[in-house]
Short mmCIF file of C-alpha atoms in Angstrom, two decimals:
data_model
loop_
_atom_site.label_atom_id
_atom_site.label_comp_id
_atom_site.label_asym_id
_atom_site.label_seq_id
_atom_site.Cartn_x
_atom_site.Cartn_y
_atom_site.Cartn_z
CA MET A 5 -23.29 -17.51 84.71
CA THR A 6 -24.74 -20.24 86.97
CA ASP A 7 -26.32 -23.39 85.61
CA ALA A 8 -29.72 -21.98 86.56
CA GLN A 9 -29.14 -18.75 84.65
CA GLU A 10 -27.91 -20.71 81.61
CA THR A 11 -31.14 -22.69 81.75
CA ALA A 12 -33.12 -19.45 81.67
CA ALA A 13 -31.02 -18.09 78.81
CA ASP A 14 -31.40 -21.27 76.78
CA SER A 15 -35.17 -20.93 77.05
CA SER A 16 -35.02 -18.04 74.54
CA LEU A 17 -37.26 -15.89 76.79
CA ARG A 18 -38.27 -12.48 75.56
CA THR A 19 -37.61 -9.80 78.17
CA THR A 20 -37.71 -6.04 78.24
CA GLY A 21 -34.00 -6.08 79.05
CA GLY A 22 -32.84 -8.47 76.31
CA ALA A 23 -30.85 -11.64 76.98
CA PRO A 24 -29.73 -12.37 80.58
CA PRO A 25 -26.57 -10.37 81.28
CA ASP A 26 -23.21 -12.01 81.88
CA ASP A 27 -22.73 -10.03 85.11
CA VAL A 28 -25.98 -10.44 87.00
CA GLU A 29 -24.55 -8.63 90.02
CA THR A 30 -24.06 -5.32 88.24
CA ALA A 31 -26.43 -5.39 85.27
CA PRO A 32 -30.19 -4.74 85.60
CA ILE A 33 -32.25 -7.91 86.14
CA PRO A 34 -34.60 -8.29 83.14
CA LEU A 35 -38.36 -8.19 83.57
CA LEU A 36 -39.98 -11.39 82.36
CA GLU A 37 -42.48 -11.24 79.48
CA PRO A 38 -44.74 -14.13 78.29
CA ARG A 39 -43.00 -16.07 75.53
CA GLU A 40 -46.06 -16.36 73.31
CA GLY A 41 -47.93 -13.35 74.61
CA ILE A 42 -50.94 -13.49 76.90
CA PRO A 43 -53.07 -16.52 75.96
CA PRO A 44 -56.82 -16.04 75.62
CA VAL A 45 -58.96 -17.05 78.60
CA ILE A 46 -60.68 -20.41 77.97
CA ALA A 47 -64.37 -19.93 78.83
CA ASP A 48 -66.32 -22.49 76.72
CA GLU A 49 -66.29 -26.23 76.25
CA ALA A 50 -65.08 -26.16 72.60
CA ALA A 51 -62.00 -24.10 73.41
CA LEU A 52 -61.38 -26.22 76.52
CA ALA A 53 -61.42 -29.40 74.46
CA GLU A 54 -58.77 -28.01 72.16
CA VAL A 55 -56.49 -27.06 75.05
CA VAL A 56 -56.97 -30.39 76.76
CA ALA A 57 -55.89 -32.19 73.56
CA ALA A 58 -52.85 -29.90 73.22
CA PHE A 59 -51.75 -30.60 76.84
CA ALA A 60 -52.36 -34.32 76.51
CA ALA A 61 -50.05 -34.26 73.47
CA GLY A 62 -47.39 -32.16 75.30
CA THR A 63 -44.37 -33.53 76.98
CA GLY A 64 -42.69 -33.22 80.37
CA PRO A 65 -43.98 -31.71 83.60
CA VAL A 66 -47.05 -29.44 83.74
CA ALA A 67 -46.80 -26.10 85.53
CA VAL A 68 -50.06 -25.44 87.42
CA ASP A 69 -51.29 -22.44 89.38
CA ALA A 70 -54.65 -21.13 90.57
CA GLU A 71 -55.95 -17.73 91.64
CA ARG A 72 -58.60 -17.34 94.36
CA ALA A 73 -60.54 -14.36 95.71
CA SER A 74 -60.62 -15.28 99.36
CA GLY A 75 -60.49 -11.68 100.55
CA TYR A 76 -63.56 -10.86 98.47
CA ARG A 77 -65.65 -13.97 97.97
CA TYR A 78 -66.95 -16.74 100.27
CA GLY A 79 -64.80 -19.88 100.37
CA GLN A 80 -61.58 -20.75 98.61
CA ARG A 81 -62.77 -21.61 95.11
CA ALA A 82 -60.54 -21.05 92.08
CA TYR A 83 -61.38 -18.16 89.74
CA LEU A 84 -58.53 -18.70 87.30
CA VAL A 85 -56.36 -21.73 86.51
CA GLN A 86 -53.00 -21.30 84.72
CA LEU A 87 -51.10 -24.14 83.12
CA ARG A 88 -48.04 -24.55 80.93
CA ARG A 89 -46.40 -27.57 79.24
CA GLU A 90 -43.73 -28.11 76.66
CA GLY A 91 -45.36 -28.53 73.28
CA ALA A 92 -48.67 -26.96 74.42
CA GLY A 93 -47.62 -23.53 75.66
CA SER A 94 -49.60 -21.68 78.32
CA ALA A 95 -53.32 -21.77 79.01
CA LEU A 96 -55.60 -19.63 81.17
CA ILE A 97 -58.89 -21.27 82.12
CA ASP A 98 -61.97 -19.71 83.65
CA PRO A 99 -63.24 -22.34 86.14
CA VAL A 100 -66.47 -20.33 86.62
CA ALA A 101 -67.38 -20.83 82.95
CA CYS A 102 -65.80 -24.28 82.87
CA PRO A 103 -66.48 -25.67 86.37
CA ASP A 104 -65.62 -29.29 85.62
CA LEU A 105 -61.95 -29.72 84.72
CA SER A 106 -61.79 -33.42 85.56
CA GLY A 107 -61.24 -34.15 81.87
CA PHE A 108 -58.20 -31.86 81.88
CA GLY A 109 -56.98 -33.47 85.09
CA ALA A 110 -57.28 -36.88 83.51
CA ALA A 111 -55.48 -35.76 80.34
CA ILE A 112 -52.36 -34.79 82.33
CA ALA A 113 -52.73 -37.41 85.08
CA ASP A 114 -49.55 -39.22 84.06
CA ALA A 115 -47.44 -36.04 84.21
CA GLU A 116 -45.64 -34.47 87.13
CA TRP A 117 -47.45 -31.29 88.21
CA VAL A 118 -45.24 -28.40 89.25
CA LEU A 119 -46.81 -26.03 91.77
CA HIS A 120 -45.50 -23.30 94.08
CA ALA A 121 -46.87 -23.80 97.62
CA ALA A 122 -48.95 -26.77 96.49
CA THR A 123 -51.01 -27.14 99.67
CA GLN A 124 -52.53 -23.69 99.07
CA ASP A 125 -53.82 -24.50 95.57
CA LEU A 126 -54.61 -28.23 95.79
CA PRO A 127 -57.96 -27.79 97.71
CA CYS A 128 -59.44 -25.45 95.14
CA LEU A 129 -58.09 -27.52 92.27
CA ARG A 130 -59.61 -30.65 93.80
CA GLU A 131 -63.03 -28.86 93.83
CA ILE A 132 -62.94 -28.59 90.01
CA GLY A 133 -61.71 -32.13 89.43
CA MET A 134 -57.97 -31.59 89.10
CA VAL A 135 -55.93 -33.93 91.40
CA PRO A 136 -52.25 -34.76 90.72
CA THR A 137 -50.76 -38.19 91.25
CA GLU A 138 -47.17 -36.79 91.22
CA LEU A 139 -46.04 -33.26 92.00
CA PHE A 140 -43.02 -31.05 92.56
CA ASP A 141 -43.47 -28.10 94.96
CA THR A 142 -41.00 -25.36 94.16
CA GLU A 143 -41.66 -23.44 97.38
CA LEU A 144 -41.06 -26.53 99.54
CA ALA A 145 -38.04 -27.40 97.43
CA GLY A 146 -36.62 -23.94 98.13
CA ARG A 147 -37.18 -24.39 101.89
CA LEU A 148 -35.42 -27.75 101.93
CA ALA A 149 -32.53 -26.31 99.89
CA GLY A 150 -32.09 -23.53 102.42
CA PHE A 151 -33.17 -20.49 100.40
CA PRO A 152 -33.88 -17.54 102.74
CA ARG A 153 -36.81 -16.22 100.62
CA VAL A 154 -39.13 -18.74 98.97
CA GLY A 155 -41.84 -16.62 97.42
CA LEU A 156 -42.17 -17.34 93.70
CA GLY A 157 -40.86 -13.89 92.67
CA ALA A 158 -37.88 -14.15 94.98
CA MET A 159 -37.07 -17.70 93.79
CA VAL A 160 -37.32 -16.85 90.11
CA GLU A 161 -35.08 -13.83 90.63
CA SER A 162 -32.42 -15.56 92.73
CA VAL A 163 -32.34 -18.87 90.83
CA LEU A 164 -33.16 -17.90 87.23
CA GLY A 165 -32.22 -14.24 87.15
CA TYR A 166 -35.58 -12.79 86.08
CA VAL A 167 -38.01 -10.41 87.72
CA LEU A 168 -41.71 -11.26 87.79
CA GLU A 169 -44.31 -8.51 87.70
CA LYS A 170 -45.74 -7.71 91.12
CA GLY A 171 -48.87 -6.09 92.45
CA HIS A 172 -51.79 -8.32 91.46
CA SER A 173 -51.60 -11.23 93.91
CA ALA A 174 -54.34 -9.83 96.20
CA VAL A 175 -56.79 -8.53 93.59
CA ASP A 176 -60.36 -9.74 93.22
CA TRP A 177 -59.95 -12.60 90.78
CA SER A 178 -63.69 -13.08 90.58
CA THR A 179 -63.82 -9.83 88.47
CA ARG A 180 -65.11 -10.42 84.96
CA PRO A 181 -63.69 -9.65 82.49
CA LEU A 182 -60.25 -9.90 84.00
CA PRO A 183 -58.06 -6.90 83.09
CA GLU A 184 -55.12 -7.57 80.78
CA PRO A 185 -52.42 -6.64 83.36
CA TRP A 186 -53.88 -9.28 85.74
CA LEU A 187 -53.85 -11.90 83.00
CA ARG A 188 -50.23 -11.05 82.18
CA TYR A 189 -49.32 -11.49 85.86
CA ALA A 190 -51.21 -14.84 85.97
CA ALA A 191 -49.55 -16.14 82.84
CA LEU A 192 -46.12 -15.28 84.13
CA ASP A 193 -46.76 -17.32 87.30
CA VAL A 194 -46.37 -20.54 85.23
CA GLU A 195 -43.92 -19.18 82.61
CA LEU A 196 -40.75 -20.31 84.39
CA LEU A 197 -42.16 -22.79 86.88
CA VAL A 198 -40.73 -25.81 85.13
CA ASP A 199 -37.35 -24.06 84.63
CA LEU A 200 -37.34 -23.31 88.35
CA ARG A 201 -38.24 -26.91 89.08
CA ASP A 202 -35.27 -28.15 87.06
CA ALA A 203 -32.82 -25.81 88.65
CA LEU A 204 -34.03 -26.69 92.18
CA GLU A 205 -33.85 -30.42 91.46
CA LYS A 206 -30.21 -30.01 90.52
CA GLU A 207 -29.56 -28.03 93.72
CA LEU A 208 -31.34 -30.57 95.94
CA ASP A 209 -29.41 -33.34 94.31
CA ARG A 210 -26.15 -31.44 94.90
CA GLN A 211 -27.02 -31.12 98.59
CA GLY A 212 -28.05 -34.74 98.92
CA LYS A 213 -31.66 -33.78 99.68
CA LEU A 214 -33.46 -34.81 96.49
CA ASP A 215 -34.82 -38.00 97.93
CA TRP A 216 -36.05 -36.07 100.99
CA ALA A 217 -37.91 -33.66 98.72
CA ARG A 218 -39.47 -36.50 96.76
CA GLN A 219 -40.75 -38.07 99.95
CA GLU A 220 -42.33 -34.73 100.92
CA PHE A 221 -43.92 -34.29 97.50
CA ALA A 222 -45.31 -37.83 97.61
CA ALA A 223 -46.84 -37.18 101.03
CA ILE A 224 -48.55 -33.99 99.74
CA ALA A 225 -49.94 -35.77 96.70
CA ALA A 226 -51.27 -38.68 98.77
CA ALA A 227 -52.78 -36.60 101.58
CA PRO A 228 -56.58 -36.81 101.81
CA PRO A 229 -58.67 -33.60 101.93
CA ALA A 230 -58.52 -31.87 105.28
CA PRO A 231 -61.56 -32.64 107.47
CA PRO A 232 -63.88 -29.71 108.32
CA ARG A 233 -62.48 -27.71 111.19
CA LYS A 234 -64.26 -28.25 114.52
CA ASP A 235 -65.74 -25.13 116.10
CA PRO A 236 -64.26 -22.76 113.53
CA TRP A 237 -65.76 -19.80 115.44
CA ARG A 238 -63.04 -20.33 118.03
CA ARG A 239 -60.51 -19.01 115.52
CA THR A 240 -62.10 -15.53 115.56
CA SER A 241 -59.31 -12.96 115.76
CA GLY A 242 -59.15 -11.55 119.32
CA MET A 243 -60.75 -14.63 120.86
CA HIS A 244 -58.12 -14.67 123.57
CA LYS A 245 -59.92 -11.66 125.16
CA VAL A 246 -63.12 -13.63 125.57
CA ARG A 247 -63.05 -15.44 128.92
CA ARG A 248 -66.63 -16.10 130.03
CA ARG A 249 -68.77 -18.87 128.61
CA ARG A 250 -71.69 -16.48 127.93
CA GLN A 251 -69.38 -14.24 125.92
CA MET A 252 -68.18 -17.24 124.00
CA ALA A 253 -71.75 -18.04 123.12
CA VAL A 254 -72.11 -14.53 121.65
CA VAL A 255 -69.04 -15.09 119.50
CA ARG A 256 -70.47 -18.42 118.32
CA GLU A 257 -73.89 -16.98 117.48
CA LEU A 258 -72.54 -13.92 115.68
CA TRP A 259 -69.89 -15.97 113.78
CA THR A 260 -72.59 -18.45 112.64
CA ALA A 261 -75.03 -15.67 111.60
CA ARG A 262 -72.25 -13.91 109.72
CA ASP A 263 -71.22 -17.11 107.94
CA ARG A 264 -74.77 -17.68 106.72
CA VAL A 265 -75.03 -14.16 105.33
CA ALA A 266 -71.58 -14.35 103.70
CA GLN A 267 -72.39 -17.66 102.06
CA ARG A 268 -75.74 -16.42 100.78
CA ARG A 269 -74.18 -13.22 99.36
CA ASP A 270 -70.94 -14.96 98.22
CA VAL A 271 -68.70 -12.45 99.91
CA SER A 272 -65.82 -12.79 102.36
CA PRO A 273 -67.16 -13.02 105.95
CA GLY A 274 -64.93 -10.16 106.99
CA LYS A 275 -66.76 -7.84 104.57
CA VAL A 276 -70.01 -8.71 106.31
CA LEU A 277 -68.90 -8.15 109.87
CA GLY A 278 -65.38 -7.87 111.20
CA ASP A 279 -63.88 -10.13 113.85
CA THR A 280 -63.16 -7.07 116.01
CA ALA A 281 -66.90 -6.20 116.03
CA ILE A 282 -67.81 -9.74 117.06
CA VAL A 283 -65.40 -9.70 119.98
CA GLU A 284 -66.56 -6.24 121.10
CA ALA A 285 -70.16 -7.46 121.16
CA ALA A 286 -69.21 -10.54 123.09
CA LEU A 287 -67.32 -8.51 125.73
CA ALA A 288 -70.12 -5.93 126.10
CA LEU A 289 -73.15 -8.25 125.92
CA PRO A 290 -75.36 -5.33 124.66
CA PRO A 291 -78.94 -5.58 125.84
CA ASN A 292 -80.50 -3.81 122.79
CA VAL A 293 -79.82 -2.42 119.33
CA HIS A 294 -79.05 1.04 120.71
CA ALA A 295 -76.23 -0.33 122.90
CA LEU A 296 -74.97 -2.49 120.04
CA ALA A 297 -74.78 0.45 117.66
CA ALA A 298 -72.48 2.27 120.08
CA LEU A 299 -69.84 -0.47 119.82
CA PRO A 300 -66.85 -0.33 117.42
CA GLY A 301 -67.72 -2.08 114.16
CA PHE A 302 -71.45 -1.40 114.43
CA GLY A 303 -71.29 2.29 113.53
CA HIS A 304 -73.57 4.72 111.78
CA ARG A 305 -73.05 3.15 108.37
CA MET A 306 -74.85 -0.04 109.45
CA GLY A 307 -78.59 0.01 108.81
CA ARG A 308 -81.25 -0.74 111.35
CA ARG A 309 -82.11 -4.07 109.74
CA GLN A 310 -78.47 -5.26 109.95
CA LEU A 311 -78.21 -4.13 113.57
CA GLU A 312 -81.35 -6.03 114.42
CA GLN A 313 -80.02 -9.29 112.92
CA TRP A 314 -76.76 -9.04 114.91
CA GLN A 315 -78.67 -8.10 118.07
CA ALA A 316 -80.91 -11.15 117.55
CA ALA A 317 -77.76 -13.29 117.55
CA VAL A 318 -76.64 -11.66 120.81
CA ASP A 319 -80.04 -12.19 122.32
CA ARG A 320 -79.97 -15.89 121.39
CA ALA A 321 -76.66 -16.25 123.29
CA ARG A 322 -77.95 -14.29 126.27
CA ALA A 323 -81.04 -16.58 126.48
CA LEU A 324 -79.16 -19.90 126.41
CA PRO A 325 -79.28 -22.03 129.53
CA ASP A 326 -75.91 -22.60 131.22
CA SER A 327 -75.89 -26.21 130.10
CA GLU A 328 -75.79 -25.11 126.41
CA LEU A 329 -72.95 -22.60 126.77
CA PRO A 330 -69.67 -23.54 125.08
CA GLN A 331 -66.87 -24.82 127.26
CA PRO A 332 -63.71 -22.73 127.52
CA GLY A 333 -60.88 -23.92 125.35
CA GLN A 334 -61.01 -26.28 122.44
CA GLN A 335 -60.99 -29.96 123.15
CA VAL A 336 -57.97 -31.24 121.26
CA ALA A 337 -56.12 -34.48 121.31
CA GLY A 338 -52.49 -34.39 122.34
CA PRO A 339 -50.40 -32.53 124.89
CA PRO A 340 -51.35 -29.29 126.61
CA PRO A 341 -49.81 -25.94 125.51
CA PRO A 342 -46.06 -25.89 126.25
CA ARG A 343 -46.44 -22.93 128.59
CA ALA A 344 -48.32 -25.22 131.00
CA TRP A 345 -45.75 -28.02 130.96
CA ALA A 346 -43.54 -26.68 133.76
CA ASP A 347 -46.43 -26.89 136.19
CA LYS A 348 -48.08 -30.07 134.90
CA ASP A 349 -44.95 -32.13 134.24
CA PRO A 350 -41.54 -30.54 134.88
CA ALA A 351 -39.70 -33.62 133.49
CA ALA A 352 -41.64 -33.32 130.19
CA ALA A 353 -40.82 -29.58 130.07
CA ALA A 354 -37.12 -30.42 130.44
CA ARG A 355 -37.39 -33.03 127.68
CA LEU A 356 -39.06 -30.53 125.38
CA SER A 357 -36.49 -27.83 126.03
CA ALA A 358 -33.60 -30.22 125.22
CA ALA A 359 -35.37 -31.67 122.17
CA ARG A 360 -36.14 -28.17 120.77
CA ALA A 361 -32.54 -27.12 121.16
CA ALA A 362 -31.29 -30.30 119.50
CA VAL A 363 -33.69 -30.12 116.56
CA SER A 364 -32.90 -26.39 116.06
CA ALA A 365 -29.17 -27.15 115.95
CA LEU A 366 -29.69 -29.99 113.48
CA ALA A 367 -31.90 -27.84 111.25
CA GLU A 368 -29.20 -25.18 111.18
CA THR A 369 -26.61 -27.75 110.26
CA LEU A 370 -28.83 -29.04 107.45
CA ASN A 371 -29.60 -25.47 106.30
CA MET A 372 -33.37 -25.69 106.40
CA PRO A 373 -36.26 -24.33 108.53
CA GLN A 374 -36.79 -26.29 111.69
CA GLU A 375 -40.48 -26.84 110.90
CA ASN A 376 -39.55 -28.56 107.63
CA LEU A 377 -37.09 -30.85 109.39
CA ILE A 378 -39.85 -32.05 111.72
CA THR A 379 -43.09 -30.38 112.83
CA PRO A 380 -43.07 -28.80 116.26
CA ASP A 381 -46.30 -30.70 117.08
CA THR A 382 -44.56 -34.01 116.47
CA VAL A 383 -41.68 -33.05 118.81
CA ARG A 384 -44.16 -31.99 121.49
CA ARG A 385 -46.13 -35.21 121.29
CA VAL A 386 -43.06 -37.44 121.52
CA CYS A 387 -41.70 -35.41 124.45
CA TRP A 388 -45.03 -35.37 126.34
CA GLU A 389 -45.48 -39.15 125.97
CA PRO A 390 -42.07 -40.65 125.15
CA PRO A 391 -41.68 -44.40 124.55
CA GLN A 392 -41.52 -46.39 127.78
CA SER A 393 -38.06 -47.59 126.76
CA VAL A 394 -36.19 -44.89 124.83
CA THR A 395 -34.28 -46.50 122.00
CA SER A 396 -33.59 -45.63 118.38
CA ASP A 397 -36.25 -48.07 117.26
CA SER A 398 -38.90 -46.91 119.75
CA VAL A 399 -38.34 -43.21 118.94
CA ALA A 400 -38.38 -43.91 115.20
CA GLU A 401 -41.62 -45.84 115.63
CA ALA A 402 -43.18 -42.96 117.58
CA LEU A 403 -42.10 -40.41 114.96
CA THR A 404 -43.55 -42.53 112.15
CA ALA A 405 -46.82 -42.94 114.02
CA HIS A 406 -47.13 -39.14 114.14
CA GLY A 407 -46.68 -38.88 110.41
CA ALA A 408 -42.97 -38.13 110.02
CA ARG A 409 -41.47 -39.14 106.69
CA ARG A 410 -38.65 -41.69 106.50
CA TRP A 411 -35.96 -39.09 105.90
CA GLN A 412 -37.18 -37.07 108.87
CA VAL A 413 -37.13 -40.17 111.09
CA GLU A 414 -33.61 -40.97 110.00
CA GLN A 415 -32.34 -37.43 110.69
CA VAL A 416 -34.21 -36.61 113.86
CA THR A 417 -34.18 -39.90 115.74
CA PRO A 418 -30.58 -39.71 117.02
CA VAL A 419 -30.92 -36.18 118.45
CA LEU A 420 -34.27 -37.00 120.05
CA VAL A 421 -32.92 -40.20 121.66
CA ARG A 422 -30.10 -38.13 123.22
CA ALA A 423 -32.48 -35.45 124.48
CA LEU A 424 -35.01 -37.95 125.90
CA THR A 425 -32.33 -40.08 127.53
CA ALA A 426 -30.67 -37.11 129.13
CA HIS A 427 -33.93 -36.16 130.81
CA ALA A 428 -35.40 -39.58 131.48
#
């Protein structure tokens, strides 16, 4: 038995297969069951106050997870929050019935929060008043430790020797009441999160990467909310097919009209009108409803009234003066796309090629994904505009200016200096 499996066994977990087997390679892997059963969903202030008090009195880290309904509803709001802490057990909270959880956040503010893929859940948790001051991200920890599969189920199975139930991750969590199998799945997401955290902490410490992970976790906890995306309509799937400015205007008008309808109806924009249909309309520039109805995505199931609202958006784009048409490409700060470097600046292209190879080799040596060692965007920016005098100090300063953490600067600076110097 590994240390991690002993940790799981010591937790006295109830499983359908009994205690963890001595030979995990040949014996069936047990299916995890909630230790105290499925907790009731907290949906009123009185019950919430009791749970808040219990968690405030608990000890150790707090496992936190949230379920969204982004494929069904508008936006990224949370529809279920799951928590677990030693001494308090597990809790399932309905943030629709209890939309202000700032009191809960304050009650556990001094604890470390354990999340899996924290950056996915933190925005929706922030909306309901839950913001950690200290966290541990088990997915990121798995990446830094070199695990090939870092999904929660894969990590729990490989590290702790238990199988999590599958099949409910993409359901409509805005459904009320939530079915019992979904609640079981949700409760299990936090059942072993702290056990997983403890095992990964030991592994990171063994590899000499624990301080690196702590720097990453601190950066996530301190990061401000992401600013609203500029021109989000440009991210329409299939946008690369749209070349002319008038066609881009059609995408913009249809995307904006669709977003208003989706927000008003509280449904996912894709359920109102697909991206494929938007692009088809932009390419065809239909002159009337009859022509629009003949396009893919605007078929016979769409009513006349709906067709007319989409055609009105197309007509608005067709009527715009040239001066109001969107410009091709998104104005972004920083270097151009790498594919254009060879023509624009062959020396920069050579620097980038050498830097990419060096960073890739270092990441392999450190047994972690290249993008976790240093972001590709940071490498591009340093290679496009390297320091005037390439030294360890100047490259380290440039990396820090682009947001690299101290451990990343220490690891990457030497290989970047060599790559930049070789192609000065």
